[in-house]
CSV table of C-alpha atoms in Angstrom, one decimal:
chain,number,residue,atom,x,y,z
J,29,UNK,CA,-11.2,-15.6,-58.5
J,30,UNK,CA,-8.8,-15.6,-55.4
J,31,UNK,CA,-7.5,-12.1,-56.4
J,32,UNK,CA,-11.2,-10.8,-56.4
J,33,UNK,CA,-11.9,-12.3,-53.0
J,34,UNK,CA,-8.9,-11.0,-51.2
J,35,UNK,CA,-10.3,-7.5,-50.7
J,36,UNK,CA,-13.6,-9.0,-49.4
J,37,UNK,CA,-11.5,-11.0,-46.9
J,38,UNK,CA,-9.5,-8.2,-46.0
J,39,UNK,CA,-12.7,-6.2,-45.2
J,40,UNK,CA,-14.1,-8.8,-43.2
J,41,UNK,CA,-11.1,-9.3,-41.2
J,42,UNK,CA,-11.0,-5.5,-40.4
J,43,UNK,CA,-14.7,-5.4,-39.4
J,44,UNK,CA,-14.4,-8.4,-37.1
J,45,UNK,CA,-11.2,-6.9,-35.7
J,46,UNK,CA,-13.1,-3.5,-35.1
J,47,UNK,CA,-16.1,-5.4,-33.5
J,48,UNK,CA,-13.7,-7.4,-31.3
J,49,UNK,CA,-12.0,-4.1,-30.1
J,50,UNK,CA,-15.6,-2.6,-29.2
J,51,UNK,CA,-16.7,-5.5,-27.5
J,52,UNK,CA,-13.6,-5.4,-25.3
J,53,UNK,CA,-13.9,-1.7,-24.8
J,54,UNK,CA,-17.5,-2.2,-23.9
J,55,UNK,CA,-16.9,-4.8,-21.5
J,56,UNK,CA,-13.8,-2.7,-19.9
J,57,UNK,CA,-16.1,0.1,-19.1
J,58,UNK,CA,-18.2,-1.2,-16.2
J,59,UNK,CA,-15.0,-2.7,-14.9
J,60,UNK,CA,-13.4,0.9,-14.8
J,61,UNK,CA,-16.6,2.6,-13.5
J,62,UNK,CA,-16.9,0.1,-10.6
J,63,UNK,CA,-13.0,0.4,-9.9
J,64,UNK,CA,-13.6,4.1,-9.7
J,65,UNK,CA,-16.7,3.9,-7.4
J,66,UNK,CA,-14.4,1.5,-5.0
J,67,UNK,CA,-11.7,4.1,-5.0
J,68,UNK,CA,-14.1,6.6,-4.1
J,69,UNK,CA,-15.5,4.4,-1.3
J,70,UNK,CA,-12.3,4.1,0.5
J,71,UNK,CA,-10.6,7.4,-0.6
J,72,UNK,CA,-13.6,9.5,1.2
J,73,UNK,CA,-13.7,7.0,4.1
J,74,UNK,CA,-17.3,6.1,3.5
J,75,UNK,CA,-17.3,3.4,6.0
J,76,UNK,CA,-16.3,5.9,8.8
J,77,UNK,CA,-19.0,8.1,7.9
J,78,UNK,CA,-21.4,6.4,10.3
J,79,UNK,CA,-19.0,6.7,13.1
J,80,UNK,CA,-18.6,10.7,12.4
J,81,UNK,CA,-22.1,11.4,11.8
J,82,UNK,CA,-24.2,13.3,14.7
J,83,UNK,CA,-27.6,12.8,13.9
J,84,UNK,CA,-28.5,14.2,17.3
J,85,UNK,CA,-26.9,17.3,16.3
J,86,UNK,CA,-28.6,17.6,12.9
J,87,UNK,CA,-31.9,16.9,14.4
J,88,UNK,CA,-31.6,19.9,16.7
J,89,UNK,CA,-30.2,22.2,14.0
J,90,UNK,CA,-33.2,21.1,11.9
J,91,UNK,CA,-35.7,21.9,14.6
J,92,UNK,CA,-34.0,25.2,15.5
J,93,UNK,CA,-34.4,26.2,11.9
J,94,UNK,CA,-38.4,26.3,12.1
J,95,UNK,CA,-38.8,26.6,15.5
J,96,UNK,CA,-37.7,28.8,18.6
J,97,UNK,CA,-36.8,28.1,22.2
J,98,UNK,CA,-37.6,30.2,25.3
J,99,UNK,CA,-34.8,29.8,28.0
J,100,UNK,CA,-35.8,30.0,31.7
J,101,UNK,CA,-32.4,30.3,33.4
J,102,UNK,CA,-31.3,30.4,37.0
J,103,UNK,CA,-28.1,31.8,38.2
J,104,UNK,CA,-26.9,29.1,40.7
J,105,UNK,CA,-24.1,31.7,41.9
J,106,UNK,CA,-26.1,34.7,42.4
J,107,UNK,CA,-29.7,33.5,42.3
J,108,UNK,CA,-32.6,34.8,40.3
J,109,UNK,CA,-34.4,33.8,37.3
J,110,UNK,CA,-34.1,35.2,33.8
J,111,UNK,CA,-36.6,34.3,31.1
J,112,UNK,CA,-35.6,35.1,27.4
J,113,UNK,CA,-36.4,34.0,23.8
J,114,UNK,CA,-33.3,32.3,22.6
J,115,UNK,CA,-31.5,33.3,25.5
J,116,UNK,CA,-30.9,36.6,23.9
J,117,UNK,CA,-30.7,39.9,25.8
J,118,UNK,CA,-33.0,41.5,23.4
J,119,UNK,CA,-35.6,38.8,23.8
J,120,UNK,CA,-35.6,38.8,27.5
J,121,UNK,CA,-39.1,39.2,29.4
J,122,UNK,CA,-39.2,42.5,31.4
J,123,UNK,CA,-39.9,42.4,35.2
J,124,UNK,CA,-43.6,41.3,36.0
J,125,UNK,CA,-43.9,39.5,32.5
J,126,UNK,CA,-43.6,35.8,31.7
J,127,UNK,CA,-44.8,33.3,29.3
J,128,UNK,CA,-48.3,31.7,30.4
J,129,UNK,CA,-46.5,28.3,30.9
J,130,UNK,CA,-44.4,29.4,33.7
J,131,UNK,CA,-45.3,30.2,37.3
J,132,UNK,CA,-43.0,32.1,39.3
J,133,UNK,CA,-43.9,32.2,43.1
J,134,UNK,CA,-40.7,34.2,43.9
J,135,UNK,CA,-37.5,35.6,42.5
J,136,UNK,CA,-35.5,32.3,42.9
J,137,UNK,CA,-38.0,29.5,41.8
J,138,UNK,CA,-40.3,28.7,38.9
J,139,UNK,CA,-42.5,26.0,37.9
J,140,UNK,CA,-42.5,25.3,34.0
J,141,UNK,CA,-45.0,23.3,32.1
J,142,UNK,CA,-43.6,21.6,29.4
J,143,UNK,CA,-45.5,19.8,26.2
J,144,UNK,CA,-46.8,16.2,26.6
J,145,UNK,CA,-47.4,16.5,30.5
J,146,UNK,CA,-43.5,17.1,31.2
J,147,UNK,CA,-43.0,19.5,34.0
J,148,UNK,CA,-39.9,21.0,35.8
J,149,UNK,CA,-39.4,22.7,39.0
J,150,UNK,CA,-36.6,25.0,40.0
J,151,UNK,CA,-36.5,25.8,43.7
J,152,UNK,CA,-33.2,27.4,44.4
J,153,UNK,CA,-30.1,25.3,43.7
J,154,UNK,CA,-32.5,22.1,43.0
J,155,UNK,CA,-34.1,21.1,39.9
J,156,UNK,CA,-36.7,18.4,39.7
J,157,UNK,CA,-37.9,17.2,36.3
J,158,UNK,CA,-40.8,15.1,36.1
J,159,UNK,CA,-40.8,12.8,33.2
J,160,UNK,CA,-44.0,10.8,32.5
J,161,UNK,CA,-43.3,7.2,32.2
J,162,UNK,CA,-40.0,7.4,33.8
J,163,UNK,CA,-40.1,9.3,37.0
J,164,UNK,CA,-38.6,12.4,38.6
J,165,UNK,CA,-35.0,13.6,38.1
J,166,UNK,CA,-33.5,15.7,40.8
J,167,UNK,CA,-30.4,17.5,40.0
J,168,UNK,CA,-28.8,19.9,42.9
J,169,UNK,CA,-26.0,22.2,42.1
J,170,UNK,CA,-23.2,22.9,44.5
J,171,UNK,CA,-19.5,24.1,44.4
J,172,UNK,CA,-18.7,20.4,44.5
J,173,UNK,CA,-20.4,19.7,41.4
J,174,UNK,CA,-23.9,18.2,40.6
J,175,UNK,CA,-25.8,15.9,42.8
J,176,UNK,CA,-28.1,13.7,40.4
J,177,UNK,CA,-30.8,11.5,41.5
J,178,UNK,CA,-32.3,9.1,38.9
J,179,UNK,CA,-35.6,6.7,39.4
J,180,UNK,CA,-33.4,4.0,37.6
J,181,UNK,CA,-29.7,2.7,38.3
J,182,UNK,CA,-28.6,3.4,34.9
J,183,UNK,CA,-29.3,6.5,33.1
J,184,UNK,CA,-31.1,6.4,29.6
J,185,UNK,CA,-29.3,7.5,26.6
J,186,UNK,CA,-31.3,10.6,26.6
J,187,UNK,CA,-29.6,11.8,29.8
J,188,UNK,CA,-26.0,12.8,29.7
J,189,UNK,CA,-24.4,13.2,33.0
J,190,UNK,CA,-21.2,13.8,34.6
J,191,UNK,CA,-20.1,15.4,37.9
J,192,UNK,CA,-20.0,19.4,36.4
J,193,UNK,CA,-22.9,19.0,33.9
J,194,UNK,CA,-26.1,17.2,33.3
J,195,UNK,CA,-28.0,17.5,29.9
J,196,UNK,CA,-31.6,16.1,29.5
J,197,UNK,CA,-33.1,16.1,26.1
J,198,UNK,CA,-36.7,14.8,25.7
J,199,UNK,CA,-39.4,15.7,23.0
J,200,UNK,CA,-40.9,18.0,25.4
J,201,UNK,CA,-37.7,20.2,25.9
J,202,UNK,CA,-34.2,20.3,27.1
J,203,UNK,CA,-32.6,20.8,30.5
J,204,UNK,CA,-29.1,21.8,31.4
J,205,UNK,CA,-27.7,21.8,35.0
J,206,UNK,CA,-24.1,23.1,35.7
J,207,UNK,CA,-22.5,24.5,38.7
J,208,UNK,CA,-23.0,28.1,37.4
J,209,UNK,CA,-26.8,27.7,36.1
J,210,UNK,CA,-29.8,25.8,35.6
J,211,UNK,CA,-31.6,26.2,32.1
J,212,UNK,CA,-34.9,25.0,30.8
J,213,UNK,CA,-35.3,25.2,27.0
J,214,UNK,CA,-39.1,24.9,25.6
J,215,UNK,CA,-39.6,24.7,21.9
J,216,UNK,CA,-42.5,26.2,20.1
J,217,UNK,CA,-43.1,26.3,16.3
J,218,UNK,CA,-42.7,29.5,14.4
J,219,UNK,CA,-40.0,32.5,14.7
J,220,UNK,CA,-40.9,34.4,17.9
J,221,UNK,CA,-40.6,38.2,18.1
J,222,UNK,CA,-40.3,38.2,14.2
J,223,UNK,CA,-42.7,41.4,13.9
J,224,UNK,CA,-42.6,42.8,17.4
J,225,UNK,CA,-40.3,42.6,20.5
J,226,UNK,CA,-41.5,42.2,24.0
J,227,UNK,CA,-41.1,45.9,24.6
J,228,UNK,CA,-43.5,47.1,21.7
J,229,UNK,CA,-47.0,48.0,22.7
J,230,UNK,CA,-48.2,45.8,19.7
J,231,UNK,CA,-46.5,42.4,20.8
J,232,UNK,CA,-49.1,39.8,21.3
J,233,UNK,CA,-51.7,41.5,19.4
J,234,UNK,CA,-53.6,39.6,16.5
J,235,UNK,CA,-53.8,40.4,12.8
J,236,UNK,CA,-57.4,41.6,13.5
J,237,UNK,CA,-56.3,43.7,16.3
J,238,UNK,CA,-53.6,45.5,14.5
J,239,UNK,CA,-56.2,46.2,11.6
J,240,UNK,CA,-58.5,47.7,14.1
J,241,UNK,CA,-55.6,49.9,15.5
J,242,UNK,CA,-54.8,51.0,11.9
J,243,UNK,CA,-58.1,52.5,11.4
J,244,UNK,CA,-58.7,53.8,15.0
J,245,UNK,CA,-58.3,57.2,15.8
J,246,UNK,CA,-56.9,56.5,19.4
J,247,UNK,CA,-53.0,56.7,18.9
J,248,UNK,CA,-51.0,54.0,21.0
J,249,UNK,CA,-47.9,55.9,20.7
J,250,UNK,CA,-48.1,59.6,21.2
J,251,UNK,CA,-47.2,61.6,18.3
J,252,UNK,CA,-47.3,59.0,15.7
J,253,UNK,CA,-50.2,57.4,13.8
J,254,UNK,CA,-50.8,53.7,14.7
J,255,UNK,CA,-49.8,52.8,11.1
J,256,UNK,CA,-46.5,54.5,11.5
J,257,UNK,CA,-45.8,53.2,15.0
J,258,UNK,CA,-46.4,49.6,13.8
J,259,UNK,CA,-44.3,50.0,10.7
J,260,UNK,CA,-41.6,51.7,12.7
J,261,UNK,CA,-41.6,48.7,15.5
J,262,UNK,CA,-41.3,46.1,12.4
J,263,UNK,CA,-38.5,48.0,10.9
J,264,UNK,CA,-36.6,48.8,14.1
J,265,UNK,CA,-37.2,45.2,15.3
J,266,UNK,CA,-33.8,44.6,17.3
J,267,UNK,CA,-34.1,40.9,17.4
J,268,UNK,CA,-34.4,40.2,13.7
J,269,UNK,CA,-32.8,43.3,12.3
J,270,UNK,CA,-35.1,43.7,9.5
J,271,UNK,CA,-33.8,47.2,8.6
J,272,UNK,CA,-30.2,45.7,8.4
J,273,UNK,CA,-31.4,42.6,6.5
J,274,UNK,CA,-33.0,44.8,3.7
J,275,UNK,CA,-29.8,46.7,3.3
J,276,UNK,CA,-27.6,43.8,3.3
J,277,UNK,CA,-29.6,42.3,0.5
J,278,UNK,CA,-29.4,45.6,-1.5
J,279,UNK,CA,-25.6,45.4,-0.9
J,280,UNK,CA,-25.6,41.8,-2.4
J,281,UNK,CA,-27.6,42.7,-5.5
J,282,UNK,CA,-25.6,46.1,-5.7
J,283,UNK,CA,-22.3,43.8,-5.6
J,284,UNK,CA,-23.6,41.6,-8.3
J,285,UNK,CA,-24.8,44.6,-10.7
J,286,UNK,CA,-21.6,46.3,-10.6
J,287,UNK,CA,-19.4,43.4,-10.9
J,288,UNK,CA,-21.4,42.2,-13.8
J,289,UNK,CA,-22.1,45.4,-15.7
J,290,UNK,CA,-18.7,46.7,-15.1
J,291,UNK,CA,-17.1,43.4,-16.4
J,292,UNK,CA,-19.2,43.7,-19.7
J,293,UNK,CA,-18.3,47.2,-20.3
J,294,UNK,CA,-14.4,46.3,-19.8
J,295,UNK,CA,-14.6,43.1,-21.7
J,296,UNK,CA,-16.4,44.4,-24.9
J,297,UNK,CA,-13.7,46.7,-26.2
J,298,UNK,CA,-11.0,44.3,-25.3
J,299,UNK,CA,-12.8,41.6,-27.1
J,300,UNK,CA,-12.0,43.2,-30.4
J,301,UNK,CA,-8.4,42.6,-29.6
J,302,UNK,CA,-8.7,39.1,-29.1
J,303,UNK,CA,-11.0,38.5,-32.2
J,304,UNK,CA,-9.4,37.2,-35.4
J,305,UNK,CA,-11.2,39.2,-37.8
J,306,UNK,CA,-10.5,42.6,-36.2
J,307,UNK,CA,-7.1,41.9,-34.8
J,308,UNK,CA,-4.8,40.1,-37.6
J,309,UNK,CA,-1.6,40.5,-35.4
J,310,UNK,CA,-1.4,37.2,-33.6
J,311,UNK,CA,1.0,38.3,-30.9
J,312,UNK,CA,-1.8,41.0,-29.8
J,313,UNK,CA,-4.8,38.5,-30.1
J,314,UNK,CA,-2.9,35.8,-28.1
J,315,UNK,CA,-1.9,38.2,-25.5
J,316,UNK,CA,-5.5,39.3,-24.8
J,317,UNK,CA,-6.7,35.9,-25.0
J,318,UNK,CA,-4.1,34.5,-22.3
J,319,UNK,CA,-5.3,37.8,-20.2
J,320,UNK,CA,-8.7,36.5,-20.6
J,321,UNK,CA,-7.8,33.2,-19.4
J,322,UNK,CA,-5.9,34.3,-16.4
J,323,UNK,CA,-8.8,36.6,-15.2
J,324,UNK,CA,-11.5,33.8,-15.5
J,325,UNK,CA,-9.0,30.9,-14.4
J,326,UNK,CA,-8.9,32.5,-10.9
J,327,UNK,CA,-12.1,32.0,-9.1
J,328,UNK,CA,-13.8,35.0,-7.7
J,329,UNK,CA,-13.3,33.8,-4.3
J,330,UNK,CA,-9.5,34.0,-4.8
J,331,UNK,CA,-9.7,37.2,-6.1
J,332,UNK,CA,-11.9,38.4,-3.2
J,333,UNK,CA,-9.1,37.3,-0.8
J,334,UNK,CA,-6.3,39.0,-2.8
J,335,UNK,CA,-8.4,42.3,-3.3
J,336,UNK,CA,-9.4,42.3,0.5
J,337,UNK,CA,-5.8,42.5,1.4
J,338,UNK,CA,-5.4,45.5,-0.9
J,339,UNK,CA,-8.4,47.4,-0.4
J,340,UNK,CA,-9.9,45.9,2.8
J,341,UNK,CA,-13.2,44.2,3.4
J,342,UNK,CA,-16.3,45.8,1.8
J,343,UNK,CA,-18.9,45.4,-0.8
J,344,UNK,CA,-16.4,47.3,-3.3
J,345,UNK,CA,-14.1,44.4,-2.9
J,346,UNK,CA,-16.7,41.8,-3.8
J,347,UNK,CA,-17.9,44.0,-6.9
J,348,UNK,CA,-14.1,44.3,-8.1
J,349,UNK,CA,-13.7,40.3,-7.7
J,350,UNK,CA,-16.6,39.5,-9.7
J,351,UNK,CA,-15.5,42.1,-12.2
J,352,UNK,CA,-12.2,40.4,-12.8
J,353,UNK,CA,-13.6,36.9,-13.1
J,354,UNK,CA,-16.4,37.9,-15.5
J,355,UNK,CA,-14.1,40.0,-17.6
J,356,UNK,CA,-12.3,37.1,-18.7
J,357,UNK,CA,-15.4,35.0,-19.3
J,358,UNK,CA,-16.9,37.8,-21.1
J,359,UNK,CA,-14.0,38.7,-23.2
J,360,UNK,CA,-13.8,35.0,-24.4
J,361,UNK,CA,-17.5,34.8,-25.3
J,362,UNK,CA,-17.6,38.3,-26.7
J,363,UNK,CA,-14.6,37.6,-28.9
J,364,UNK,CA,-16.0,34.3,-30.1
J,365,UNK,CA,-19.3,36.1,-31.1
J,366,UNK,CA,-17.2,38.7,-32.9
J,367,UNK,CA,-15.4,36.1,-35.0
J,368,UNK,CA,-18.6,34.9,-36.2
J,369,UNK,CA,-20.2,38.1,-37.4
J,370,UNK,CA,-21.6,38.6,-40.8
J,371,UNK,CA,-19.0,40.7,-42.8
J,372,UNK,CA,-21.3,41.7,-45.4
J,373,UNK,CA,-23.3,43.9,-43.0
J,374,UNK,CA,-20.0,45.6,-42.2
J,375,UNK,CA,-19.3,46.2,-45.8
J,376,UNK,CA,-22.9,47.6,-46.2
J,377,UNK,CA,-22.0,50.2,-43.6
J,378,UNK,CA,-18.8,50.9,-45.0
J,379,UNK,CA,-20.0,51.6,-48.4
J,380,UNK,CA,-21.8,54.6,-47.0
J,381,UNK,CA,-18.7,56.1,-45.8
J,382,UNK,CA,-18.9,55.3,-42.4
J,383,UNK,CA,-15.7,55.4,-40.5
J,384,UNK,CA,-14.0,52.4,-38.5
J,385,UNK,CA,-15.8,53.4,-35.2
J,386,UNK,CA,-19.2,53.9,-37.0
J,387,UNK,CA,-18.7,50.6,-38.8
J,388,UNK,CA,-18.3,48.8,-35.4
J,389,UNK,CA,-21.1,50.8,-33.8
J,390,UNK,CA,-23.8,49.9,-36.5
J,391,UNK,CA,-22.4,46.9,-38.3
J,392,UNK,CA,-21.0,45.0,-35.6
J,393,UNK,CA,-22.7,45.7,-32.2
J,394,UNK,CA,-26.1,45.0,-33.5
J,395,UNK,CA,-25.3,41.3,-34.7
J,396,UNK,CA,-23.7,40.3,-31.2
J,397,UNK,CA,-26.2,42.4,-29.1
J,398,UNK,CA,-28.7,39.3,-28.4
J,399,UNK,CA,-25.7,37.2,-27.4
J,400,UNK,CA,-24.2,40.1,-25.2
J,401,UNK,CA,-27.3,40.7,-23.4
J,402,UNK,CA,-28.3,37.0,-22.9
J,403,UNK,CA,-25.0,36.2,-21.3
J,404,UNK,CA,-24.7,39.4,-19.2
J,405,UNK,CA,-28.3,38.5,-17.9
J,406,UNK,CA,-27.4,35.2,-17.0
J,407,UNK,CA,-24.2,36.2,-15.4
J,408,UNK,CA,-26.0,38.7,-13.3
J,409,UNK,CA,-28.4,36.1,-12.0
J,410,UNK,CA,-25.7,33.7,-11.4
J,411,UNK,CA,-23.8,36.6,-9.5
J,412,UNK,CA,-26.6,37.2,-7.1
J,413,UNK,CA,-25.8,33.8,-5.6
J,414,UNK,CA,-21.9,34.5,-5.8
J,415,UNK,CA,-22.2,37.6,-4.0
J,416,UNK,CA,-23.6,36.0,-1.1
J,417,UNK,CA,-20.3,33.9,-0.6
J,418,UNK,CA,-18.1,36.7,-1.6
J,419,UNK,CA,-20.1,38.9,1.1
J,420,UNK,CA,-19.3,36.5,3.6
J,421,UNK,CA,-15.6,37.0,2.9
J,422,UNK,CA,-15.6,40.6,2.5
J,423,UNK,CA,-17.8,41.6,5.1
J,424,UNK,CA,-20.6,42.9,3.2
J,425,UNK,CA,-24.5,42.0,2.0
J,426,UNK,CA,-26.5,39.3,3.2
J,427,UNK,CA,-23.4,36.8,3.3
J,428,UNK,CA,-22.0,38.4,6.3
J,429,UNK,CA,-25.2,38.2,8.3
J,430,UNK,CA,-25.7,34.5,7.2
J,431,UNK,CA,-22.2,33.8,8.4
J,432,UNK,CA,-22.7,35.6,11.9
J,433,UNK,CA,-25.9,33.6,12.4
J,434,UNK,CA,-24.1,30.2,11.4
J,435,UNK,CA,-20.9,31.0,13.7
J,436,UNK,CA,-23.2,31.6,16.8
J,437,UNK,CA,-24.9,28.3,16.5
J,438,UNK,CA,-27.9,29.5,18.4
J,439,UNK,CA,-30.4,31.1,16.3
J,440,UNK,CA,-30.7,28.9,13.4
J,441,UNK,CA,-34.1,30.2,12.7
J,442,UNK,CA,-32.3,33.3,11.4
J,443,UNK,CA,-30.0,31.0,9.0
J,444,UNK,CA,-33.4,29.9,7.7
J,445,UNK,CA,-34.7,33.2,7.4
J,446,UNK,CA,-31.7,34.5,5.6
J,447,UNK,CA,-31.7,31.6,3.3
J,448,UNK,CA,-35.4,32.0,2.4
J,449,UNK,CA,-34.5,35.6,1.4
J,450,UNK,CA,-31.5,34.6,-0.7
J,451,UNK,CA,-33.7,32.2,-2.5
J,452,UNK,CA,-36.4,34.7,-2.9
J,453,UNK,CA,-33.8,37.3,-4.3
J,454,UNK,CA,-32.4,34.6,-6.7
J,455,UNK,CA,-35.8,33.6,-7.9
J,456,UNK,CA,-36.7,37.4,-8.5
J,457,UNK,CA,-33.6,37.7,-10.5
J,458,UNK,CA,-34.3,34.9,-12.5
J,459,UNK,CA,-37.7,36.1,-13.2
J,460,UNK,CA,-36.4,39.7,-14.1
J,461,UNK,CA,-33.8,38.6,-16.5
J,462,UNK,CA,-36.0,36.0,-18.2
J,463,UNK,CA,-38.7,38.8,-18.6
J,464,UNK,CA,-36.0,41.0,-20.0
J,465,UNK,CA,-34.7,38.5,-22.7
J,466,UNK,CA,-38.3,37.7,-23.7
J,467,UNK,CA,-39.0,41.3,-24.4
J,468,UNK,CA,-35.6,41.8,-26.3
J,469,UNK,CA,-36.4,38.8,-28.3
J,470,UNK,CA,-39.9,40.1,-29.2
J,471,UNK,CA,-38.6,43.4,-29.9
J,472,UNK,CA,-35.8,41.9,-32.3
J,473,UNK,CA,-38.4,39.7,-34.1
J,474,UNK,CA,-40.7,42.8,-34.6
J,475,UNK,CA,-37.7,44.7,-35.9
């Protein structure tokens, strides 16, 4: 009886020991997770994040992304007032033309009406800012510095003042006074001069007025139809550079297309050398597999930097970087697909007297075509995003324009514009690749 019960007791003890180990592991997991998050908390200096954060700068950048500012600037050294959208020479108002919220009695003074009842008066070297609920702020620039006069003894937190610079930031606008210049910036929603610059005869016209001009027989620009003149002014807009932007988008798409398709064409024949059922010699097979590991193990950005030193900057360098990385990825995926092909189809083609190349063409390729096309289309879509970053390094495509706009830290609405175009391009590629995949699947099912 004791000998009969012994195996049962042993199984019970083993089950109890297993249950105990599972409970210990289950209890240790939360402790490990908490310890990991505690390490992250201190390793990444999360407590110091609040000290490093600059929320005011973040708010300014966000505001600049969906609005524009018009600069009214007075040169405190030579005199004279200039008005320009975003402070750009391409957006400078010509002589005799000014926004409707600026009154300019003479060449060296201006009265600027800001929103919410705020008003700024520039009179020579003196700036007076009337802030409702606070009072007038007066700043006079001289060679010795800035003489600031406030309604209160202590400056509020929205005024930053020193002997050489005064910054005033309110919800109505911003004012900067230095020894060199006095600058008033007024914000407005939208992307100003997006269609027409100030020197265009179509600037300031509504959509209805433009439509009327298109059907009108009176030509605004001599020698051109009104439609051609409107399209030409939009296409050659020097402020937003639509012509350069469209070409940059094409370069980005071209980099992704050439890199992806080139990688697929290179990887397919090499994949046969890495497949076990097509290359029985292990030394050759392992050599090609390690080659694929090397190519895909190095990120495309690293290949971009290496190739830019060899070939110089340009879209071709970006295409080659994508080609090298994707050759490694495609080689691995295609070789694995080749190892899973049905040998009976190959034998069927061979029974007809087909040569080795014909056996691969008619017995192997049709089996892996769905996987091949699906992966190539997915990588093409993904590389459209990657080409933006690669273009920022190699000096090509929309990535270059995006980097330039970010570096200037002035026209953040252009950054938003480029990001919107990149997202639209990615959405388009997603739709296109999805449509092609669906048609191929339907065609395969019908066959």
